[in-house]
XYZ file of C-alpha atoms in Angstrom:
710
model
C -0.001 0.520 0.019
C 1.582 3.431 -0.301
C 1.263 5.871 1.618
C 1.486 9.861 1.217
C 2.109 12.360 4.303
C 1.736 16.135 3.266
C 4.168 17.463 5.496
C 7.637 17.626 6.601
C 7.432 19.112 9.898
C 8.064 17.128 13.222
C 4.899 14.992 12.454
C 5.245 14.306 8.882
C 8.659 13.047 9.644
C 7.462 10.615 12.975
C 4.393 9.265 11.546
C 6.877 8.853 7.718
C 9.348 6.548 10.571
C 6.440 5.409 12.890
C 5.164 3.883 9.656
C 7.820 2.530 8.664
C 8.942 1.299 12.166
C 5.381 -0.868 11.741
C 5.977 -2.270 8.632
C 5.161 -0.262 6.244
C 7.855 0.324 3.408
C 6.031 2.448 0.770
C 6.098 5.846 1.971
C 6.953 9.438 0.729
C 6.530 12.839 2.602
C 5.411 15.694 0.352
C 6.522 18.726 1.413
C 5.545 22.498 0.407
C 9.080 24.236 1.267
C 11.890 23.938 -1.968
C 14.188 22.884 -0.217
C 14.536 20.861 3.876
C 14.853 24.034 5.481
C 15.038 22.817 9.265
C 13.793 26.348 11.225
C 12.357 27.040 14.151
C 13.319 27.771 17.705
C 13.969 25.703 20.844
C 10.741 22.989 21.645
C 10.142 21.159 24.178
C 9.421 16.921 25.215
C 7.620 15.287 27.050
C 8.712 11.614 28.656
C 5.901 10.262 26.891
C 6.681 11.893 22.713
C 10.655 10.458 24.171
C 9.430 7.367 24.095
C 8.012 7.190 21.392
C 11.475 8.456 20.317
C 13.551 6.246 22.117
C 11.336 3.127 20.754
C 12.314 4.434 17.020
C 15.963 4.238 18.178
C 16.467 7.866 18.064
C 16.773 8.948 21.449
C 20.884 8.483 21.685
C 21.704 10.605 18.534
C 18.876 13.005 19.901
C 20.818 13.393 22.626
C 24.252 14.707 21.414
C 22.731 18.021 21.165
C 20.050 18.574 24.073
C 18.810 19.336 27.678
C 17.319 16.631 29.994
C 15.087 19.531 31.308
C 15.427 19.224 34.901
C 12.388 20.798 36.000
C 9.726 23.766 35.381
C 9.727 26.766 37.647
C 7.205 29.364 37.852
C 7.855 33.428 39.196
C 6.127 36.302 39.261
C 7.420 39.422 37.878
C 9.705 39.644 40.828
C 11.138 36.222 40.528
C 9.304 35.262 43.531
C 8.800 31.702 43.206
C 5.124 30.260 42.558
C 5.899 26.790 42.646
C 8.651 24.338 41.477
C 8.302 20.229 40.052
C 10.969 17.881 38.831
C 10.046 16.884 35.025
C 11.168 14.044 33.579
C 13.701 11.352 35.431
C 14.231 13.326 38.008
C 10.254 13.328 38.089
C 10.842 9.395 38.386
C 10.417 8.634 34.165
C 11.855 6.088 32.580
C 12.092 8.603 30.047
C 13.958 12.605 30.115
C 12.004 15.568 28.749
C 14.592 17.378 26.595
C 14.703 20.935 25.485
C 15.934 20.352 22.205
C 16.234 23.132 18.826
C 13.469 22.642 16.701
C 16.249 22.284 13.681
C 18.675 19.502 15.308
C 14.790 17.202 15.511
C 14.039 18.068 12.272
C 16.916 17.265 10.764
C 17.266 14.440 12.758
C 14.238 13.030 11.878
C 14.357 13.471 8.054
C 18.149 11.840 7.847
C 16.206 9.079 9.696
C 13.845 8.846 7.097
C 16.332 9.453 3.741
C 17.843 6.195 5.575
C 15.026 3.953 6.411
C 12.650 4.603 3.645
C 15.243 5.700 1.081
C 16.266 8.842 -0.424
C 13.087 9.774 -2.055
C 11.055 9.149 0.026
C 11.525 13.055 0.826
C 10.145 15.539 -2.040
C 10.043 18.681 -2.083
C 8.829 21.820 -3.627
C 5.650 19.708 -3.905
C 2.515 21.879 -2.225
C -0.580 20.282 -1.936
C -2.788 22.184 -4.214
C -5.835 19.990 -4.597
C -7.396 16.266 -2.720
C -9.185 13.695 -3.902
C -11.484 11.386 -1.514
C -13.761 8.430 -1.840
C -14.533 5.152 -0.716
C -11.222 3.207 -2.104
C -10.231 6.340 -4.130
C -7.034 8.374 -3.179
C -5.741 11.399 -5.237
C -3.154 14.170 -3.847
C -2.005 17.012 -6.892
C 0.658 18.936 -6.346
C 2.594 21.568 -7.417
C 5.738 23.340 -7.198
C 6.970 27.229 -7.637
C 6.819 26.929 -11.085
C 3.711 25.727 -11.608
C 3.823 22.519 -12.837
C 1.886 20.103 -11.267
C 1.684 16.405 -10.111
C -1.006 13.782 -9.444
C -0.208 11.016 -7.264
C -3.176 7.992 -5.693
C -2.448 6.874 -3.026
C -3.827 4.306 -0.802
C -3.784 5.962 2.466
C -2.719 9.853 3.216
C -1.960 11.374 6.050
C -2.389 15.347 6.492
C 0.433 16.492 8.474
C 0.815 20.090 6.864
C 0.627 22.539 10.009
C -1.924 24.539 11.182
C -2.853 26.651 8.253
C -3.571 22.390 7.297
C -4.593 22.396 3.333
C -5.648 18.510 3.637
C -7.104 20.095 6.131
C -8.921 22.720 4.971
C -10.201 19.840 1.596
C -12.695 18.609 4.686
C -13.102 21.816 6.263
C -13.926 24.498 3.793
C -15.339 26.785 4.944
C -12.749 26.747 8.613
C -10.722 29.962 7.304
C -8.006 31.263 9.325
C -6.806 30.273 12.694
C -8.622 32.297 15.221
C -6.471 34.611 17.703
C -6.558 34.538 21.523
C -5.424 38.811 21.334
C -1.860 38.146 22.249
C 1.610 38.681 20.518
C 4.905 36.353 20.788
C 8.157 36.882 20.365
C 10.906 34.788 20.353
C 14.310 34.101 19.916
C 17.656 32.173 21.278
C 20.859 33.646 22.560
C 24.105 31.698 24.125
C 24.275 32.580 28.220
C 25.012 31.424 31.427
C 24.091 28.415 32.937
C 20.250 29.984 35.267
C 19.721 27.791 38.106
C 20.169 24.547 37.116
C 20.868 25.486 33.980
C 18.374 22.815 32.954
C 15.574 24.154 34.214
C 12.229 25.637 32.124
C 11.588 29.448 33.467
C 7.807 30.349 33.432
C 7.391 34.169 34.789
C 4.183 35.450 34.368
C 1.442 38.120 35.540
C -2.437 38.243 34.845
C -1.211 38.713 31.208
C 1.843 38.512 30.441
C 4.729 35.176 29.919
C 8.133 35.378 29.919
C 9.527 31.506 29.422
C 13.264 30.615 29.287
C 15.115 27.210 28.797
C 18.187 25.706 27.598
C 17.957 23.791 24.501
C 21.563 23.060 23.881
C 24.780 23.757 26.281
C 28.674 24.094 24.629
C 31.104 22.919 27.607
C 33.912 24.328 25.833
C 32.279 27.842 26.544
C 30.570 26.977 29.611
C 26.965 28.653 28.482
C 23.691 27.233 26.943
C 21.645 28.423 24.446
C 18.553 29.986 26.194
C 15.300 29.605 24.030
C 13.433 32.430 25.457
C 8.779 34.122 24.755
C 7.419 36.669 25.677
C 4.378 36.938 25.117
C 1.450 40.227 25.891
C -1.685 41.681 24.760
C -1.332 42.989 20.943
C -2.996 46.053 22.539
C 0.392 46.290 24.913
C 2.424 46.011 21.376
C 4.285 48.426 19.949
C 2.394 51.296 18.284
C 4.595 50.035 15.394
C 2.420 46.416 15.244
C 5.022 45.029 12.236
C 8.466 46.037 13.658
C 10.676 46.431 11.221
C 14.728 45.600 12.554
C 15.147 43.074 15.137
C 16.702 45.989 16.930
C 12.537 47.383 17.122
C 11.054 44.204 18.221
C 13.977 43.840 21.164
C 12.467 47.444 22.209
C 9.026 45.811 21.889
C 10.448 42.993 24.561
C 11.810 45.181 26.377
C 9.304 47.686 27.295
C 6.471 45.350 28.311
C 9.986 42.739 30.253
C 12.909 45.541 31.153
C 11.575 45.534 34.757
C 11.380 41.479 35.691
C 13.198 40.201 37.322
C 14.246 36.046 36.107
C 16.243 34.466 38.310
C 19.873 34.144 36.763
C 19.104 36.019 33.826
C 20.497 38.557 32.497
C 17.498 39.659 30.303
C 18.965 42.966 28.345
C 21.677 40.999 27.725
C 20.085 37.562 26.364
C 18.285 39.783 23.268
C 21.287 42.079 23.125
C 23.108 38.910 22.143
C 19.561 37.468 19.764
C 20.263 37.765 16.615
C 17.392 37.129 15.354
C 13.671 38.732 16.784
C 10.408 36.638 15.655
C 6.577 37.886 15.996
C 3.783 35.743 16.244
C 0.302 36.246 17.007
C -0.641 33.557 19.367
C -3.181 31.356 17.617
C -4.629 27.422 17.831
C -7.691 25.111 16.026
C -10.998 25.096 17.576
C -11.820 21.006 17.664
C -13.219 19.575 15.098
C -16.057 16.771 14.921
C -13.446 13.782 12.608
C -10.165 14.054 12.177
C -10.911 11.126 9.105
C -12.878 11.148 5.815
C -12.091 7.273 3.890
C -9.203 6.997 3.225
C -7.629 10.112 4.906
C -6.411 11.845 8.552
C -4.818 14.021 10.362
C -2.151 14.255 12.483
C -0.376 16.560 15.407
C -1.354 20.573 14.276
C -3.249 19.521 11.244
C -5.567 17.658 13.545
C -5.352 19.975 16.876
C -3.424 23.301 17.545
C -2.762 23.903 20.158
C -1.727 27.471 22.585
C 1.693 26.440 23.883
C 1.206 25.705 26.857
C 2.402 22.606 28.422
C 5.515 22.006 26.155
C 2.371 19.746 23.711
C 2.480 20.632 20.251
C 5.945 18.197 19.276
C 5.118 16.176 21.381
C 1.768 15.215 20.744
C 2.676 15.471 17.282
C 4.815 12.110 17.735
C 2.342 10.367 20.021
C -0.183 10.539 16.979
C 2.595 9.325 14.842
C 2.916 6.067 17.001
C -0.645 5.572 17.784
C -1.349 5.560 14.170
C 0.840 3.132 13.169
C -0.023 0.402 15.599
C -3.817 0.401 14.652
C -3.022 0.926 11.007
C -0.354 -1.928 11.740
C -2.463 -4.096 13.776
C -6.449 -3.390 12.414
C -7.379 -5.235 9.209
C -8.811 -2.566 7.370
C -8.138 0.619 6.482
C -11.001 2.499 7.682
C -11.146 0.557 10.838
C -7.254 1.553 12.068
C -8.297 4.890 11.774
C -11.857 3.982 13.440
C -9.818 3.527 16.495
C -6.903 6.592 16.360
C -9.692 8.966 16.521
C -11.509 7.613 18.889
C -7.784 7.062 21.272
C -6.865 10.183 20.658
C -9.403 12.829 19.621
C -11.015 13.161 22.655
C -8.346 13.047 24.548
C -6.507 16.084 22.637
C -10.169 17.819 22.713
C -9.330 18.467 25.957
C -6.509 19.012 26.302
C -7.353 22.503 23.380
C -9.705 23.477 25.732
C -7.067 23.689 28.648
C -4.278 25.035 26.653
C -6.909 27.445 26.152
C -6.402 28.718 30.061
C -2.705 28.419 29.713
C -2.488 24.773 30.963
C -0.415 24.956 34.044
C 0.282 28.046 33.686
C -2.498 29.203 34.887
C -1.352 29.129 38.954
C 0.670 32.227 37.477
C -2.352 33.950 36.893
C -4.221 32.889 39.931
C -1.273 34.345 41.562
C -1.258 37.377 40.109
C -4.889 37.691 41.163
C -4.572 36.377 44.903
C -0.974 38.432 45.980
C -0.906 41.512 42.950
C 1.705 42.715 45.585
C 3.823 39.980 45.747
C 4.259 38.036 48.640
C 6.506 36.899 51.222
C 5.398 33.072 51.192
C 4.091 31.321 48.016
C 1.882 29.317 51.286
C 0.109 32.710 52.040
C -1.448 31.889 48.505
C -1.506 28.365 47.161
C -2.112 25.385 50.259
C 1.454 23.077 47.754
C -1.512 20.115 47.686
C -4.172 22.805 45.320
C -0.423 23.558 43.026
C 0.637 20.085 43.014
C -3.507 18.542 41.813
C -3.376 21.770 39.099
C -0.047 20.055 37.587
C -1.756 16.348 37.593
C -4.625 17.393 36.619
C -2.840 18.987 33.125
C -0.758 16.194 33.717
C -3.629 13.615 33.220
C -5.703 15.501 30.566
C -2.673 15.279 28.121
C -1.792 11.744 29.147
C 1.496 12.176 30.004
C 0.941 11.701 34.097
C 4.118 9.738 35.493
C 2.375 6.259 36.359
C 0.755 6.243 32.188
C 3.555 6.875 30.196
C 5.665 4.302 32.901
C 3.094 1.412 32.807
C 1.187 1.401 28.730
C 2.054 -0.792 26.905
C 4.528 0.039 24.441
C 3.723 0.416 20.719
C 5.453 -0.674 18.929
C 4.511 -3.355 15.875
C 6.510 -6.745 16.101
C 7.397 -8.231 13.158
C 8.799 -11.397 12.168
C 12.592 -10.639 10.192
C 12.036 -9.399 6.363
C 8.412 -8.987 6.607
C 6.233 -5.694 5.370
C 3.006 -4.277 5.898
C 0.968 -2.842 2.731
C -2.211 -4.010 0.560
C -5.312 -2.425 -0.324
C -7.356 -0.587 1.648
C -9.969 -3.484 1.313
C -11.551 -5.941 3.998
C -7.778 -7.755 3.314
C -5.425 -7.561 5.724
C -3.361 -4.868 6.228
C -0.288 -6.472 7.692
C -0.430 -9.678 5.345
C 1.850 -10.790 8.158
C 1.917 -14.409 10.072
C 2.765 -13.731 13.730
C 3.912 -17.426 14.368
C 2.514 -16.657 17.794
C -0.883 -15.382 17.366
C -3.080 -18.551 18.242
C -1.200 -18.296 21.585
C -2.139 -14.653 21.872
C -5.375 -15.884 20.992
C -6.116 -18.611 23.752
C -5.094 -16.434 25.875
C -8.168 -13.996 25.047
C -10.131 -17.146 25.602
C -8.838 -17.851 29.326
C -10.901 -14.979 29.632
C -13.846 -15.403 28.482
C -13.912 -18.581 30.337
C -13.137 -15.939 33.825
C -15.750 -14.502 32.656
C -18.545 -17.157 32.454
C -17.008 -18.699 35.753
C -18.029 -15.016 37.387
C -21.617 -14.381 35.780
C -22.476 -18.036 37.805
C -24.532 -17.827 40.863
C -22.618 -20.379 42.698
C -19.093 -19.198 41.288
C -15.788 -19.925 42.611
C -13.285 -17.219 41.076
C -14.130 -13.554 41.020
C -13.543 -11.480 37.690
C -15.587 -7.976 37.560
C -12.822 -6.976 34.413
C -13.211 -10.582 33.074
C -16.161 -9.622 30.323
C -13.714 -6.599 28.923
C -11.410 -8.869 27.281
C -14.808 -11.344 26.716
C -14.940 -10.140 22.200
C -17.184 -12.038 19.419
C -13.799 -13.593 18.354
C -12.821 -14.698 21.896
C -15.942 -16.255 22.466
C -16.446 -17.794 19.481
C -12.947 -19.478 19.575
C -14.516 -20.271 22.936
C -16.984 -22.479 21.830
C -15.166 -23.944 19.606
C -12.482 -24.965 22.008
C -14.939 -26.793 24.438
C -17.095 -28.212 21.856
C -14.346 -29.950 21.275
C -14.179 -31.638 24.466
C -11.489 -28.682 26.663
C -12.046 -28.357 30.349
C -12.488 -25.168 32.328
C -12.090 -26.256 35.534
C -8.085 -25.829 35.387
C -8.372 -21.893 34.318
C -10.230 -21.230 37.064
C -8.618 -22.802 40.172
C -5.369 -21.807 39.186
C -6.622 -18.073 39.185
C -8.293 -18.927 42.587
C -5.056 -21.058 43.347
C -2.659 -18.029 42.053
C -4.857 -15.008 43.501
C -5.247 -16.168 47.288
C -1.937 -17.671 47.524
C -0.651 -14.205 46.168
C -2.645 -11.620 48.640
C -0.764 -13.156 51.091
C 2.325 -12.132 49.712
C 1.492 -8.852 49.431
C 0.067 -8.557 52.969
C 3.443 -10.202 54.181
C 4.827 -7.120 52.925
C 5.810 -8.251 49.291
C 5.633 -5.579 47.069
C 6.925 -6.881 43.530
C 5.148 -9.023 41.380
C 6.135 -10.532 37.933
C 3.267 -12.268 35.993
C 4.910 -14.030 32.673
C 2.844 -15.253 30.154
C 0.518 -12.561 31.319
C -2.295 -13.155 28.212
C -4.936 -11.767 30.039
C -4.732 -11.643 33.555
C -5.896 -9.147 35.801
C -4.915 -9.760 38.736
C -3.291 -6.059 39.147
C -6.603 -4.823 38.811
C -9.428 -7.744 40.424
C -7.491 -7.600 44.108
C -6.589 -4.362 44.459
C -2.885 -4.957 45.780
C -1.371 -2.389 47.813
C -0.303 1.106 45.942
C 3.400 0.016 46.819
C 3.283 -2.998 44.790
C 5.236 -2.142 41.722
C 3.402 -5.380 39.240
C 5.700 -6.421 36.034
C 3.698 -7.909 33.107
C 5.747 -9.879 30.522
C 3.924 -11.692 27.139
C 4.605 -11.538 23.319
C 4.512 -7.865 21.663
C 1.104 -7.238 21.227
C -0.293 -9.203 23.695
C -0.537 -6.971 26.632
C -0.902 -3.718 23.743
C -4.345 -5.299 23.285
C -5.353 -5.799 27.023
C -4.078 -2.604 28.064
C -6.976 -1.068 25.613
C -9.916 -3.334 26.219
C -8.795 -2.694 29.488
C -9.261 1.965 29.131
C -12.230 2.254 31.005
C -11.395 1.343 34.240
C -7.471 2.005 33.661
C -8.414 4.792 36.748
C -8.566 1.174 38.516
C -5.874 0.458 38.910
C -4.517 0.664 42.700
C -0.945 -0.831 42.103
C 2.032 0.364 40.137
C 2.039 -0.982 36.515
C 3.973 -2.022 34.167
C 4.543 -4.196 30.739
C 6.937 -5.007 28.461
C 6.619 -6.990 24.939
C 9.230 -9.708 25.066
C 9.360 -12.709 23.627
C 9.915 -15.420 27.376
C 11.992 -18.036 24.895
C 14.775 -15.435 24.079
C 16.972 -14.717 26.696
C 17.364 -10.747 26.288
C 13.982 -9.735 28.655
C 16.331 -10.787 31.633
C 18.076 -7.218 31.024
C 14.655 -5.185 29.637
C 12.833 -6.401 32.464
C 15.755 -4.929 35.009
C 15.417 -1.528 32.644
C 11.636 -1.327 32.671
C 12.078 -0.646 36.741
C 12.684 -4.283 38.497
C 15.309 -4.944 41.920
C 16.215 -9.067 41.830
C 18.019 -7.641 45.589
C 14.048 -7.448 45.767
C 11.126 -10.691 47.342
C 9.148 -11.152 44.132
C 6.259 -13.775 43.428
C 6.332 -14.068 39.969
C 3.480 -15.621 38.147
C 3.889 -18.101 35.437
C -0.405 -19.018 34.032
C -1.347 -21.220 30.861
C 2.848 -20.741 28.960
C 3.972 -24.370 30.251
C 1.405 -26.709 27.483
C 3.355 -24.450 25.041
C 6.438 -24.687 26.092
C 9.167 -27.970 25.202
C 10.734 -29.218 29.072
C 14.805 -27.275 27.225
C 12.713 -23.950 26.706
C 11.585 -24.355 30.290
C 13.910 -25.352 32.753
C 16.059 -22.525 31.536
C 13.255 -20.089 32.079
C 12.839 -21.477 35.392
C 16.625 -21.227 35.617
C 16.138 -17.320 34.494
C 14.291 -16.771 37.070
C 15.923 -18.271 40.488
C 18.648 -16.484 39.877
C 16.530 -13.177 39.760
C 15.222 -14.173 42.813
C 16.642 -13.664 46.171
C 15.532 -14.904 49.331
C 11.697 -14.925 50.487
C 10.467 -15.092 46.647
C 7.192 -16.689 45.843
C 6.711 -18.425 42.471
C 3.254 -20.110 41.622
C 3.016 -22.126 38.592
C 0.330 -24.784 36.413
C 0.704 -27.464 34.179
C -0.916 -30.482 32.855
C 0.092 -33.576 33.513
C 1.839 -35.914 31.780
C -1.786 -38.693 32.094
C -3.866 -34.918 30.883
C -1.913 -36.198 27.037
C -2.512 -39.590 27.458
C -6.063 -39.362 28.593
C -8.504 -41.037 25.268
C -10.636 -37.698 26.352
C -8.697 -34.709 25.747
C -7.823 -36.600 21.921
C -9.689 -34.696 20.217
C -9.213 -31.450 21.746
C -5.542 -31.556 21.393
C -6.155 -32.358 18.325
C -7.871 -28.691 17.772
C -5.293 -27.244 19.527
C -2.620 -28.573 16.580
C -4.559 -27.907 13.796
C -4.628 -24.072 15.200
C -1.343 -23.737 15.299
C -0.965 -23.900 19.940
C -0.562 -27.131 20.782
C 0.184 -28.466 23.771
C 3.391 -30.295 24.134
C 4.696 -30.379 27.834
C 3.338 -32.075 31.209
C 4.884 -33.382 34.308
C 5.005 -37.004 36.538
C 5.554 -34.940 39.324
C 5.690 -31.017 39.159
C 6.714 -30.063 43.035
C 9.751 -32.527 42.477
C 10.730 -30.265 39.048
C 10.476 -27.566 40.943
C 12.531 -28.435 43.784
C 15.333 -30.686 41.410
C 15.121 -26.458 39.876
C 15.998 -24.570 43.501
C 12.755 -23.710 45.083
C 10.818 -25.265 47.813
C 7.160 -26.967 46.801
C 4.353 -28.001 46.940
C 2.436 -29.629 44.291
C -1.193 -30.697 43.836
C -3.371 -32.180 41.134
C -6.703 -30.707 40.589
C -8.557 -33.630 42.410
C -6.381 -32.993 45.177
C -7.075 -30.019 45.142
C -11.362 -31.269 44.835
C -10.498 -33.791 48.312
C -8.789 -30.842 50.680
C -5.447 -31.519 50.280
C -4.804 -27.799 50.080
C -5.236 -26.559 53.842
C -4.969 -22.810 52.595
C -7.589 -22.920 49.466
C -11.460 -23.571 49.883
C -11.068 -27.018 48.290
C -13.346 -26.811 44.564
C -16.309 -27.687 43.048
C -16.418 -31.191 40.910
C -17.700 -29.123 38.361
C -14.205 -27.797 38.756
C -12.052 -30.878 39.040
C -13.674 -33.651 35.815
C -11.266 -36.740 35.661
C -9.649 -35.917 32.911
C -8.176 -32.796 33.136
C -4.703 -34.110 34.542
C -3.501 -31.174 35.890
C -0.981 -29.373 38.796
C -0.911 -26.272 40.263
C 2.070 -24.496 42.477
C 4.086 -22.734 45.128
C 6.993 -22.613 45.310
C 9.026 -20.203 48.050
C 12.883 -19.657 48.003
C 14.509 -20.121 51.444
């Protein structure tokens, strides 16, 4: 499938790279400018977008000429501190916040687009002048500076052409120019002495004016920083000559407004004098629109949701748009289904953020400080409670989806593909990616277990309570469950092992264990359903794509999660997952509850032995292992032949069983107790309520085990 991206700014280039990473390699970016000359001043990229750049493999190169923002500090014009907060890794994020030159960011992105997609992937001097879109057919007409036009037939077109988007105008022709809010902005950069921490974003203001300063690069030889500054004030207070002709005129206009202000550690008149180019802009945004997508066309970045420059969300959200859109394109069967999913996820969030930025986002604390104490204050606690200030910041972060817990724990948007395989077919009913995922059947089985748990939860005599399982029950998984049960599959082992694990896990966390790792987490909902203590760090590991799907299906109950959850897409048969788990925040020196449910039937004995050995090496004294597996009798019982043949036909053959699971674990260094379902039914486990006979039929030969590391 040919994909056309209109606009070679941050949004367009990030989209091209995200599409390539998702397996789409026929992507062309069209740029109106005759040459790709990166311009612009400073940008702040929040950790939620830096995470995406890191997963695209760009972080190391970007950090060579960027500043890892350490703190945000807000002041009144006198330089009295109103509020400060740590940012990036200092605040606990796993990724930094970056202050960087827009020119630097665009240069890196464009270089990577050409390296990964080819030199012809970016076409300059090509302004979109016509767009025709109907079901199954999209054409874009581009014109160069000489007036020559070319028409491009494309399978899918993405408008990433900014606040003055021609793509958006094609669908909203009566919208007109972006509305201004009556504020004028002046911007520039200059080399100056480090101020405050040397990595601080400082914002000063009253109820009408704003002054923002932050470093975007550093010269260790001269010990100076390249400081990006922005000054904004109402139009009616601007210079009597509304269009200053020279940089000196514009510097003078800024000094008239801010010359008496006292930004801590900054000689503002000197900084302005050292600014060679002072640019002037009206402060504009776009009204939210009811749709971003039409047929096989959609919008990203400012073309979709241009907002006032408050809270560092312009380039940040454009990068996130690019990744979310690419993920949905790679994981949906049709373009239009992908666009609906993309828009359902992003548009409500961005509409809310656009409205929040019209009240200047987190910077409204400065306005409130001026309104409550127009003549300043000796102690900000006379004006605000710390809780009020913190809630303003947290609320804005949640609105923009860059709050700490979400950024650190949400599933990756990486799309896993077999080596050498690319994506892209027609926009009809065919599979968008054209890929065959060898682990697909195993992933599907994970959601079959959710259907089984939901069925049990709905029974009046339920042995297991899982109020979230129904959210993971889809028409597809319900159909697969019907087929599996019709072939002789049983539900007992799924339900009993879940109750067994729930009780054992709660006992461990109530005893003080604060670290849980669920391997092959699939559709497990324990992080939600058990209301684990807030101190608990719950790590989930499964094949790429599995946890992402679950996360999206449980999106409506994300706020009910009490513990801190972290997810990692990895193949447990490979040797890299332990290092990646540690990078996610796992602490090997802390006692851990390890959960391995429903995985063993799909492994060979060598893989499982290696996995248990790795878990043993990563565990310290006091750790607990919860695991289940078929008994070897499961494979020899004639009653199970039809079901085993069914699973084999689906590509998810059962192959591993144990005569004595407890004995195996003891040989691996664990102190273990293991029970068959029939032993549990007989009441041989003193701490587990005996399951009913309907969950322990004679043909369901399964083990459950709890093991300790003494």
